[in-house]
Coordinates of C-alpha atoms in Angstrom, one line a residue:
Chain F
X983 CA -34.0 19.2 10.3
X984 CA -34.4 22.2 12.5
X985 CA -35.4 24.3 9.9
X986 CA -32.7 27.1 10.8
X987 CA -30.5 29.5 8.2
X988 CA -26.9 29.6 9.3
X989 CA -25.6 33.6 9.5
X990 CA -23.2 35.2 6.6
X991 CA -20.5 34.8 8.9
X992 CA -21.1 31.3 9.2
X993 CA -21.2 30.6 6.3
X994 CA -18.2 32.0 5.3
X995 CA -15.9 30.8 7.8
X996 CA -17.5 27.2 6.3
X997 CA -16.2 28.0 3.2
X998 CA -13.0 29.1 3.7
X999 CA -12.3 25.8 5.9
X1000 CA -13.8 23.9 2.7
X1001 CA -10.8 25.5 1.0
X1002 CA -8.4 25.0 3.3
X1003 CA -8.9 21.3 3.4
X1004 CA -8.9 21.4 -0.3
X1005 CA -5.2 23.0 -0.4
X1006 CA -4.0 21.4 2.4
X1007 CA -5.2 17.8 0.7
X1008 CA -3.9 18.5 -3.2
X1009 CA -0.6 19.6 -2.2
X1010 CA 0.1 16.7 0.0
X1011 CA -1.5 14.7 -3.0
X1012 CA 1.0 16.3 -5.3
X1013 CA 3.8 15.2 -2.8
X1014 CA 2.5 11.6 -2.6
X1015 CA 2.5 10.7 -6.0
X1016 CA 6.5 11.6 -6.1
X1017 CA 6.4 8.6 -3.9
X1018 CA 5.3 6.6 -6.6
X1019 CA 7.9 7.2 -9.0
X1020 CA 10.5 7.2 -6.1
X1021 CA 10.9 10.9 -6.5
X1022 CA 12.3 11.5 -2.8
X1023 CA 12.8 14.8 -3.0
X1024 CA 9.5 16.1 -4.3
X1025 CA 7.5 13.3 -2.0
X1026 CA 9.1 15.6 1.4
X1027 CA 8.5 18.6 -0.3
X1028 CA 4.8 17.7 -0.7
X1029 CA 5.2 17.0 2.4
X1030 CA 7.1 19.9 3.9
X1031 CA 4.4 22.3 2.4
X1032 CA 1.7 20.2 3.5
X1033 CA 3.0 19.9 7.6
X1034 CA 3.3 23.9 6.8
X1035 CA -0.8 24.0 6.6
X1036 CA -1.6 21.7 9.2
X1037 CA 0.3 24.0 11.8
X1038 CA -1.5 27.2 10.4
X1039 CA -4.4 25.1 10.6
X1040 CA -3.6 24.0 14.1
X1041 CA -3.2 27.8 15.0
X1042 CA -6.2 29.3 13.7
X1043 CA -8.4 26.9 14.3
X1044 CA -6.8 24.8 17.0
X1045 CA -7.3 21.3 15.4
X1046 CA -5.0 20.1 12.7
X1047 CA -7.8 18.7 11.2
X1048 CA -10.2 21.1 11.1
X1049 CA -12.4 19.8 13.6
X1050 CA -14.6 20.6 15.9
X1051 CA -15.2 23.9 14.7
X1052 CA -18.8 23.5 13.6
X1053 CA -21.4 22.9 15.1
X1054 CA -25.3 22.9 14.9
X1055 CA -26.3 26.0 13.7
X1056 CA -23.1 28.3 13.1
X1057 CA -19.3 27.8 14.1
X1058 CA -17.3 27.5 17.4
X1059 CA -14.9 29.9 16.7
X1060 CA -14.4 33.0 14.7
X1061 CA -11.4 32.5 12.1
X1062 CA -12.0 35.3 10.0
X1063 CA -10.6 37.5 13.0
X1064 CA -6.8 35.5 11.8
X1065 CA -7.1 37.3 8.7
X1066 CA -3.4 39.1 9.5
X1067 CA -1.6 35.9 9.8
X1068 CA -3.5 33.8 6.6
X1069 CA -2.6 36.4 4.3
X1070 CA 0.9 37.0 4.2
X1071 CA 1.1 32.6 5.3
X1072 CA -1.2 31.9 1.8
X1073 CA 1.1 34.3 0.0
X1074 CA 4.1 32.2 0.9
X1075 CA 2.4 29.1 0.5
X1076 CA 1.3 30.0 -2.6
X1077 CA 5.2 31.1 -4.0
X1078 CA 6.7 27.7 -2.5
X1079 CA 3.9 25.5 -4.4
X1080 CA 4.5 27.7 -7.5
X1081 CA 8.5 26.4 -6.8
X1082 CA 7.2 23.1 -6.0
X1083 CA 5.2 22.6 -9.5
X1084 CA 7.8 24.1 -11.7
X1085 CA 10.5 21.9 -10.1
X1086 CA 7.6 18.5 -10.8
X1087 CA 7.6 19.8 -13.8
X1088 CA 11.1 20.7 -15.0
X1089 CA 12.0 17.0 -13.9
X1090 CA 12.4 14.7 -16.6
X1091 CA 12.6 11.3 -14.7
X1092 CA 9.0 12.3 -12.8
X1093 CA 7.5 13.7 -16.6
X1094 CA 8.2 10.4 -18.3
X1095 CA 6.4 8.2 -15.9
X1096 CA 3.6 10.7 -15.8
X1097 CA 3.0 11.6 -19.2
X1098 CA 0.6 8.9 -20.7
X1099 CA -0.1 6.8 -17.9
X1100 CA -2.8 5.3 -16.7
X1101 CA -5.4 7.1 -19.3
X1102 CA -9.1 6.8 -18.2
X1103 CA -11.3 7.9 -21.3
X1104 CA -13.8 9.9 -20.6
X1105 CA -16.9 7.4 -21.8
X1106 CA -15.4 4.9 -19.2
X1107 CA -15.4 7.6 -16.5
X1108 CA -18.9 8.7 -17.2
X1109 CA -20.5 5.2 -17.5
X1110 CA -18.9 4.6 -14.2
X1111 CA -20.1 7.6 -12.5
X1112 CA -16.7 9.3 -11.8
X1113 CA -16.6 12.0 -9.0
X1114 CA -14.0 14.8 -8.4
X1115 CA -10.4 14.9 -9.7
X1116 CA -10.8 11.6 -11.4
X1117 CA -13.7 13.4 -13.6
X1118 CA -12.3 16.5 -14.5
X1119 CA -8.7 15.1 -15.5
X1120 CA -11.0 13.1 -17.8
X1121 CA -13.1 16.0 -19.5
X1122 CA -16.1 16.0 -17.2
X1123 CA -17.5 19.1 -15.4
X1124 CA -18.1 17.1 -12.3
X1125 CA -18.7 19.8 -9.5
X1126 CA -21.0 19.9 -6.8
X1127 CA -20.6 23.6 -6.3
X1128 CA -21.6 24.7 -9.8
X1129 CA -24.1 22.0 -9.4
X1130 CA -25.9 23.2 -6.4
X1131 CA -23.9 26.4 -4.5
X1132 CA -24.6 26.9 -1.2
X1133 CA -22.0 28.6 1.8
X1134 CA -20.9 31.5 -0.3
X1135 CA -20.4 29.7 -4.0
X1136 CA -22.7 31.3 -5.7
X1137 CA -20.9 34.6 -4.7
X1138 CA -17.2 33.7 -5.3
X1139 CA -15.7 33.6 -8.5
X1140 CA -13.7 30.6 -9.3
X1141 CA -13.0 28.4 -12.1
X1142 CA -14.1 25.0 -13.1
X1143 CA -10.4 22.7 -13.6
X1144 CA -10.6 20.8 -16.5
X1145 CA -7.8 18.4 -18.4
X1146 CA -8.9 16.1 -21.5
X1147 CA -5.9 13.8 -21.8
X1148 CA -7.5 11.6 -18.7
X1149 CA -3.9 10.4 -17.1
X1150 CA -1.7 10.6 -14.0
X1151 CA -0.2 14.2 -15.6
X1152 CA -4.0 15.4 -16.1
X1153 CA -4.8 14.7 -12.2
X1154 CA -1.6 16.1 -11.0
X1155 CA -1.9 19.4 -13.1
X1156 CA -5.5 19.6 -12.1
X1157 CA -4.7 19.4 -8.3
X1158 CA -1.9 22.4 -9.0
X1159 CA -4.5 24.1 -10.7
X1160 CA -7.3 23.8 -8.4
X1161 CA -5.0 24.8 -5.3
X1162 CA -4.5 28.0 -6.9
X1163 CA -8.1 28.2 -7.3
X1164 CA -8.6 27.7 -3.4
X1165 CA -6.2 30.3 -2.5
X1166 CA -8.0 32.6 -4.9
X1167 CA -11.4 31.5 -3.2
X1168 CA -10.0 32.3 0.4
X1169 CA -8.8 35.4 -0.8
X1170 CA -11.9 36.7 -1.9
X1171 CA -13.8 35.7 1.2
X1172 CA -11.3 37.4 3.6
X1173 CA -11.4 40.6 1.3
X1174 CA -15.5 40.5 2.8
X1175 CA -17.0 42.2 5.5
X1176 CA -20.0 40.0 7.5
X1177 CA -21.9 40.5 10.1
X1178 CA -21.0 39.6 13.2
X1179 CA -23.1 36.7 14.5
X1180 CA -21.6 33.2 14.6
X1181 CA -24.0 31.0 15.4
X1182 CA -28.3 30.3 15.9
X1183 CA -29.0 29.9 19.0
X1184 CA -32.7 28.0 18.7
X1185 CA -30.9 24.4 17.1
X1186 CA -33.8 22.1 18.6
X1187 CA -34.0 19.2 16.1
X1188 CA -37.0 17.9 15.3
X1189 CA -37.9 13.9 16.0
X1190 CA -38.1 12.1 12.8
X1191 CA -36.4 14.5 10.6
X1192 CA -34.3 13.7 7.7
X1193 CA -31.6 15.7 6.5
X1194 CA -28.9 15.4 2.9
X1195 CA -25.8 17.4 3.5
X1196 CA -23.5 17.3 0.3
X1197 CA -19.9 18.9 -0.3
X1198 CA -17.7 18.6 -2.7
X1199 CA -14.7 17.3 -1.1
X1200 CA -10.9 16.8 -2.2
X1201 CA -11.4 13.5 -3.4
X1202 CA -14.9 14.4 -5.3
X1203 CA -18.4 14.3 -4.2
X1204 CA -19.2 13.5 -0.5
X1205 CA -22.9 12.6 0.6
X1206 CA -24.4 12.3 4.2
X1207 CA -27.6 11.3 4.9
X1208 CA -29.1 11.5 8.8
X1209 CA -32.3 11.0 10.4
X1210 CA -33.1 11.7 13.7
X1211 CA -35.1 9.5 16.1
X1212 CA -37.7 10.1 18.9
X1213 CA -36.3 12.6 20.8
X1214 CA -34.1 14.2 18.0
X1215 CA -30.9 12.1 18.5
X1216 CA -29.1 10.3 15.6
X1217 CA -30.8 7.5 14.3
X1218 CA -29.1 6.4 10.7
X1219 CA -26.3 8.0 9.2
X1220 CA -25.2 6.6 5.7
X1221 CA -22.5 8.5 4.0
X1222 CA -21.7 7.9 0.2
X1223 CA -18.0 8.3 0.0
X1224 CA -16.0 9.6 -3.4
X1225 CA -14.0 6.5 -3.1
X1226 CA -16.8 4.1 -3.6
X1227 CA -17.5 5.5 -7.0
X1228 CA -14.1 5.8 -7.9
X1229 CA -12.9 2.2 -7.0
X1230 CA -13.9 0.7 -10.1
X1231 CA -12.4 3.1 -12.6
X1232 CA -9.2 1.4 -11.5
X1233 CA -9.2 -1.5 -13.2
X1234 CA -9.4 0.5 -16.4
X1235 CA -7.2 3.3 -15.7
X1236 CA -4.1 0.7 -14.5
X1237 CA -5.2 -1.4 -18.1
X1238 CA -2.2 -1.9 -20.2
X1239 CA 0.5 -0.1 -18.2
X1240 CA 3.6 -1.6 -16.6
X1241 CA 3.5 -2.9 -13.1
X1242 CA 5.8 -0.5 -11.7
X1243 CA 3.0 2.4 -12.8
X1244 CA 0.3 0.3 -10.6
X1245 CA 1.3 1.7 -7.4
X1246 CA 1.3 5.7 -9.8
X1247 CA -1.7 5.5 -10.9
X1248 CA -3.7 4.3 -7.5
X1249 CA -2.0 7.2 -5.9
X1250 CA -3.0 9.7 -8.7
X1251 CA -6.8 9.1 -7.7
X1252 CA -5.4 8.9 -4.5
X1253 CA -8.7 6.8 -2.7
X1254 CA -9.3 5.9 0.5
X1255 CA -9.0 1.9 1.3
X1256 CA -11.5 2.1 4.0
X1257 CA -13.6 4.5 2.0
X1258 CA -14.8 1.4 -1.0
X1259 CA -17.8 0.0 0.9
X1260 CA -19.3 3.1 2.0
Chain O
X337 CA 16.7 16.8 -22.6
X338 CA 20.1 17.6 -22.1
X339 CA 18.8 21.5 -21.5
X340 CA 16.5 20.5 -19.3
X341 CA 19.4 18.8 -17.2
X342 CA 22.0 21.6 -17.7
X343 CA 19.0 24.0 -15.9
X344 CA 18.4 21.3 -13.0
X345 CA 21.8 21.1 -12.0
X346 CA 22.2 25.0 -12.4
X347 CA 18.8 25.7 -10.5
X348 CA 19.2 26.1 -6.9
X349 CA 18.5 22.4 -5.4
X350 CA 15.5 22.1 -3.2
X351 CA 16.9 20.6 -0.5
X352 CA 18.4 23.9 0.5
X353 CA 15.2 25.2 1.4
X354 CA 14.2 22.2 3.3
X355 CA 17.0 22.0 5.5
X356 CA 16.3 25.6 6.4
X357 CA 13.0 24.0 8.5
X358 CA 13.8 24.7 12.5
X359 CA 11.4 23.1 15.1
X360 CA 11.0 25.0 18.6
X361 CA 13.4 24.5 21.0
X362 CA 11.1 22.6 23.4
X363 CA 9.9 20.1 20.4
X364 CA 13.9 19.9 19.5
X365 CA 14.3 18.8 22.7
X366 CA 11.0 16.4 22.8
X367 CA 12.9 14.5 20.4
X368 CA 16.5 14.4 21.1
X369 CA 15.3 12.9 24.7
X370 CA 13.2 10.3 22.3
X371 CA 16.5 9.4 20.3
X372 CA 18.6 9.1 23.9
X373 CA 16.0 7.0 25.3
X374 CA 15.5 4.6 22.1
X375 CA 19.1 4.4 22.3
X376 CA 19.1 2.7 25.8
X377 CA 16.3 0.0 25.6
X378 CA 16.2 -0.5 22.1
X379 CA 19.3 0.4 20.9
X380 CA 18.6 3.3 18.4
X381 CA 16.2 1.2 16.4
X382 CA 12.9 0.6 17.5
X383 CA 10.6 -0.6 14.8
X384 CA 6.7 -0.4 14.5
X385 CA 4.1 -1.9 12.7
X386 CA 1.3 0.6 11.9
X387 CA -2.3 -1.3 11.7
X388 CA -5.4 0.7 10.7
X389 CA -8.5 -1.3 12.4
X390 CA -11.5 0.8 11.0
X391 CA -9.7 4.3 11.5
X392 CA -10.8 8.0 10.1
X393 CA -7.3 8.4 8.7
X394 CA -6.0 10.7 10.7
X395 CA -4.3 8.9 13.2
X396 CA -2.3 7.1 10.3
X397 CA -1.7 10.6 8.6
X398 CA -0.4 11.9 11.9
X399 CA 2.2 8.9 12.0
X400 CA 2.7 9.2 8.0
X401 CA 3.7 13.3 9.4
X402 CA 6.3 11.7 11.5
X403 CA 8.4 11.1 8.7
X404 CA 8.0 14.4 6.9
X405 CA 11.2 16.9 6.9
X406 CA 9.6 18.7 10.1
X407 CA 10.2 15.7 12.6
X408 CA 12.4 13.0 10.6
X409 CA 11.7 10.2 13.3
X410 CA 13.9 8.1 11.9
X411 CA 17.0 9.9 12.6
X412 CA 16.0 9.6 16.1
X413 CA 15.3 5.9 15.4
X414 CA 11.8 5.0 15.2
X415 CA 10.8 4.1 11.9
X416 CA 7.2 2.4 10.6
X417 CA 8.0 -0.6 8.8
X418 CA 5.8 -2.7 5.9
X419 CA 5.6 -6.3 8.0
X420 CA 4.7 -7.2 11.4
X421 CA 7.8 -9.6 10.8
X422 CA 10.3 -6.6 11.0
X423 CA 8.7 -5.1 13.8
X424 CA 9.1 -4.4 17.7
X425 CA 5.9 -3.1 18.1
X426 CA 2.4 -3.0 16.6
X427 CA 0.3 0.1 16.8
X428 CA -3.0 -0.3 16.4
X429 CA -5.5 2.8 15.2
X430 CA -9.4 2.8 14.9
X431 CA -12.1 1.4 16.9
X432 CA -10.9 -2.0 15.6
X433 CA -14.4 -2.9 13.4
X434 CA -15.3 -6.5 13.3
X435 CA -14.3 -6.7 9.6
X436 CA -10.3 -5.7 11.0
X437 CA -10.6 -8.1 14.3
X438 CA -9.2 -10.9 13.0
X439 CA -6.7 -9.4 10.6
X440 CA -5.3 -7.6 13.8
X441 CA -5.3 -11.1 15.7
X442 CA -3.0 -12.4 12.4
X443 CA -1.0 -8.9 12.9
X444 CA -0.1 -9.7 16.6
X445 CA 0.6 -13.4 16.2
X446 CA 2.9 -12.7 13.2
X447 CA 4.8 -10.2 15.5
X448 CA 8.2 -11.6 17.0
X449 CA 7.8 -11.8 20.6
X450 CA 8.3 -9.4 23.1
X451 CA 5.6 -7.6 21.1
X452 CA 4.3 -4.7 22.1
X453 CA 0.8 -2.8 21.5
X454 CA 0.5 0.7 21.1
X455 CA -3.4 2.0 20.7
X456 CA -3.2 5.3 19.2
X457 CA -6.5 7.6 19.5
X458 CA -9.2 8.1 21.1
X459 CA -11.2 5.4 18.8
X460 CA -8.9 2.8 20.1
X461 CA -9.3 3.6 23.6
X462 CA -13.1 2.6 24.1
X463 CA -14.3 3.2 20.4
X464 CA -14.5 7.0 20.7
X465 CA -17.0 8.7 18.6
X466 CA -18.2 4.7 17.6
X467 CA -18.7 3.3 20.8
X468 CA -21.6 0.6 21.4
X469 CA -21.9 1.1 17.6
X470 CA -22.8 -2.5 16.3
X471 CA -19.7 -3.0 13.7
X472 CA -17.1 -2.0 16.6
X473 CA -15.7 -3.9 19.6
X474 CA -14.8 -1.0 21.9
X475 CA -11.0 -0.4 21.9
X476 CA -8.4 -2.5 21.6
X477 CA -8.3 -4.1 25.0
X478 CA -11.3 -6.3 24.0
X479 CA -8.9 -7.4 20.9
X480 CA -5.5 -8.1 22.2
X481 CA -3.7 -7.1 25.3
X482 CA -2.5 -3.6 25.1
X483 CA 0.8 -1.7 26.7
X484 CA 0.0 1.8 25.9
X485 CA -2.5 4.1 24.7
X486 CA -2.0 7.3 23.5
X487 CA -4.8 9.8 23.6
X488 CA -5.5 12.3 21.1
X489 CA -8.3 12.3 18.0
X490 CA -6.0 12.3 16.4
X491 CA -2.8 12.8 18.3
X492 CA -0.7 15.1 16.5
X493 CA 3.1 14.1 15.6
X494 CA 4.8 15.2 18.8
X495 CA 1.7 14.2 21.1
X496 CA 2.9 10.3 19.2
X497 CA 6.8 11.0 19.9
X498 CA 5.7 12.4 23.7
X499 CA 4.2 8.7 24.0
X500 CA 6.8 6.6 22.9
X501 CA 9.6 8.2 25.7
X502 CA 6.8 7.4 28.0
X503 CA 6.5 4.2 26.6
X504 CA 10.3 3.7 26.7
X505 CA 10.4 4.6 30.3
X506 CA 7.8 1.6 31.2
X507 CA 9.9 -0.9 29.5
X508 CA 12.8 0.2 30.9
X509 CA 11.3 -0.5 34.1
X510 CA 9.8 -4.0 33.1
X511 CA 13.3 -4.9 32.2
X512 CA 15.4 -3.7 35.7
X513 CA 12.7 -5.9 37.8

């Protein structure tokens, strides 16, 4: 829309929040599905790991929520300069969700309800258009960043998280799976050197301009759509949310289960109420 | 199975590690003097209905972060409960869309009296980052009347628990005149 590059540095301090939404979010997912089969303990622990990332996220970058760190051209502030305390924090993290997992996992009570439940075949998922975890537990290479890499993904190694069973166990090991893959991602970047620039300073944006900005976000795909008016201020906005295409796999995924599971299985695609009309 | 049993009651129990979490002295102290005054106007149990009126999420993740092992509101007790019916208080989040208004309305009529309103979030305050957007009606004021508003997008957990001894405080007040 203003037909700028963003700098290396940028970029990378874009990508390594990208990940550090994407931890932050599959942990606490892990945790909340606990809460489904009324496994207390692991739903705080979830939670315990995840309150641990929002505070390191409310130290380096000074929202809890990531925000308001980008901007138009570039970034506010420059993270990569916290490399001392991420490190040592993402090895910790990364022991304590190892714990976490194995303890999941070593629990008989939580494997039984998981195991088998709520299956979504992978025809179903695709005629649907699945996004995100509710894809790739299902068989389906649904990524946006093998699909179309920009920030620094087509220079980061990382793998591709796929399960074929399709159930609640499928989703959960996935998220596990792919949170290592994000602290494998973060580690890479901060191993880097970039240039120092943080931001363009010439971010005039052009009247009538349209613009697509796409990420793939811890739910699945997120699209945003902007145009700007006459004197380059927002016009329309129109943002295709993952949850919209992953509300109607429901029905099929919750199909022939007990009751008790429903509440399991909506929390193991884990999607946003006021995200189904977007 | 019975292996798998014999090694979880050998394994070192997780709770140990979670009751090794120690919050700052100053947000220790944020919340003892939350439990002290809940314990004088409502009697160590003040009970809120959480109602999400077009909101990014956050706001009710921040509230959901309440309960985690870090803070623990309810031993200090404030607790979020599922109905309206249960509850002491509603607090509202979002820049209450037009699809939510009514539903909110319902909420607050369904709420035992003395109600109370809590707007958390910038959002709720004059619609925040939606304001004179044409689904939204501007903060919660236009909506129902309201007794507090905490400010914050979002407020983070302590920045909620900070609001509610002020909040105390005011209806302690309402109730000596």
């Amino acid at each position: 829309m203003s037909e700028i590059m963003i700098p290396e540095r940028a970029k990378a301090i874009r990508t390594l929040l990208l990940e550090l939404e994407r931890l932050y979010n599959h942990i606490g997912d892990i945790g909340n599905m606990c809460a489904g089969t009324g496994l207390q303990v692991g739903n705080q622990w979830g939670a315990y790991i995840k309150e641990k990332l929002m505070r390191l996220n409310k130290r380096i970058t000074g929202h809890r929520y990531l925000r308001g760190i980008n901007k138009i051209g570039g970034v506010t502030k420059d993270i990569l300069a916290e490399k001392d305390v991420l490190i040592p924090f993402l090895n910790e993290v990364e022991k304590e969700k190892q714990a976490f997992v194995e303890f999941l996992l070593n629990t008989i009570s939580h494997m039984e309800r998981l195991e088998n439940t709520g299956k979504l075949a992978k025809d179903i998922a695709l005629k649907l258009g699945a996004t995100g975890i509710a894809a790739r537990a299902s068989g389906i290479d649904d990524d946006i960043w093998l699909a179309h890499p920009h920030l620094l993904y087509d220079t980061v190694k990382f793998n591709l998280i796929t399960e074929d069973k399709g159930d609640v166990l499928a989703r959960m090991m996935v998220r596990s799976k792919e949170a290592d893959e994000s602290i494998k991602i973060i580690r890479q970047i901060l191993e880097r050197d970039y240039p120092k620039e943080l931001d363009v300073t010439n971010t005039t944006i052009k009247a009538n301009a349209e613009g697509l900005g796409f990420v793939e976000s811890p739910r699945g795909s997120v699209f945003y759509y902007v145009k700007s008016g006459e004197n380059g201020s927002c016009e329309r906005v129109k943002v295709r949310s993952s949850s919209y295409c992953n509300w109607p796999l429901m029905p099929y995924a919750v199909h022939g289960n007990i009751v008790p599971d429903f509440p399991l299985c909506n929390k193991s695609f884990n999607l946003s109420y006021s995200g189904c009309d977007m | 199975m019975i292996k798998h049993i014999l090694k979880n009651m050998l394994s070192k129990k997780p709770c140990e590690k979670i009751s090794k979490i120690k919050l700052d002295e100053k947000e220790l102290e944020l919340l003892n003097k939350l439990k002290d005054k809940v314990l004088k106007v409502y009697g160590r149990s003040f009970r809120i209905r959480q109602v999400d009126a077009g909101s990014c999420n956050a706001c009710e993740w921040e509230c959901t972060a309440l309960t985690n092992p870090f803070y623990d509101i309810q031993r200090f007790g404030v607790d979020f409960v599922a109905s309206p019916r249960h509850a002491d208080a509603i607090l509202v989040t979002g820049p209450i869309s037009r699809q939510m208004q009514l539903a909110l309305i319902k909420t607050y009529k369904a709420t035992p009296s003395p109600k109370i309103v809590i707007a958390c979030g910038d959002c709720t305050i004059d619609g925040g980052i939606f304001k004179d957007s044409y689904p939204v009606t501007n903060g919660v004021h236009n909506v129902l009347p309201v007794d507090f508003y905490i400010k914050g997008c979002p407020p983070s957990p302590l920045d909620i628990a900070e609001g509610l001894i002020t909040l105390m405080d005011i209806i302690r007040d309402k109730k000596n005149k």
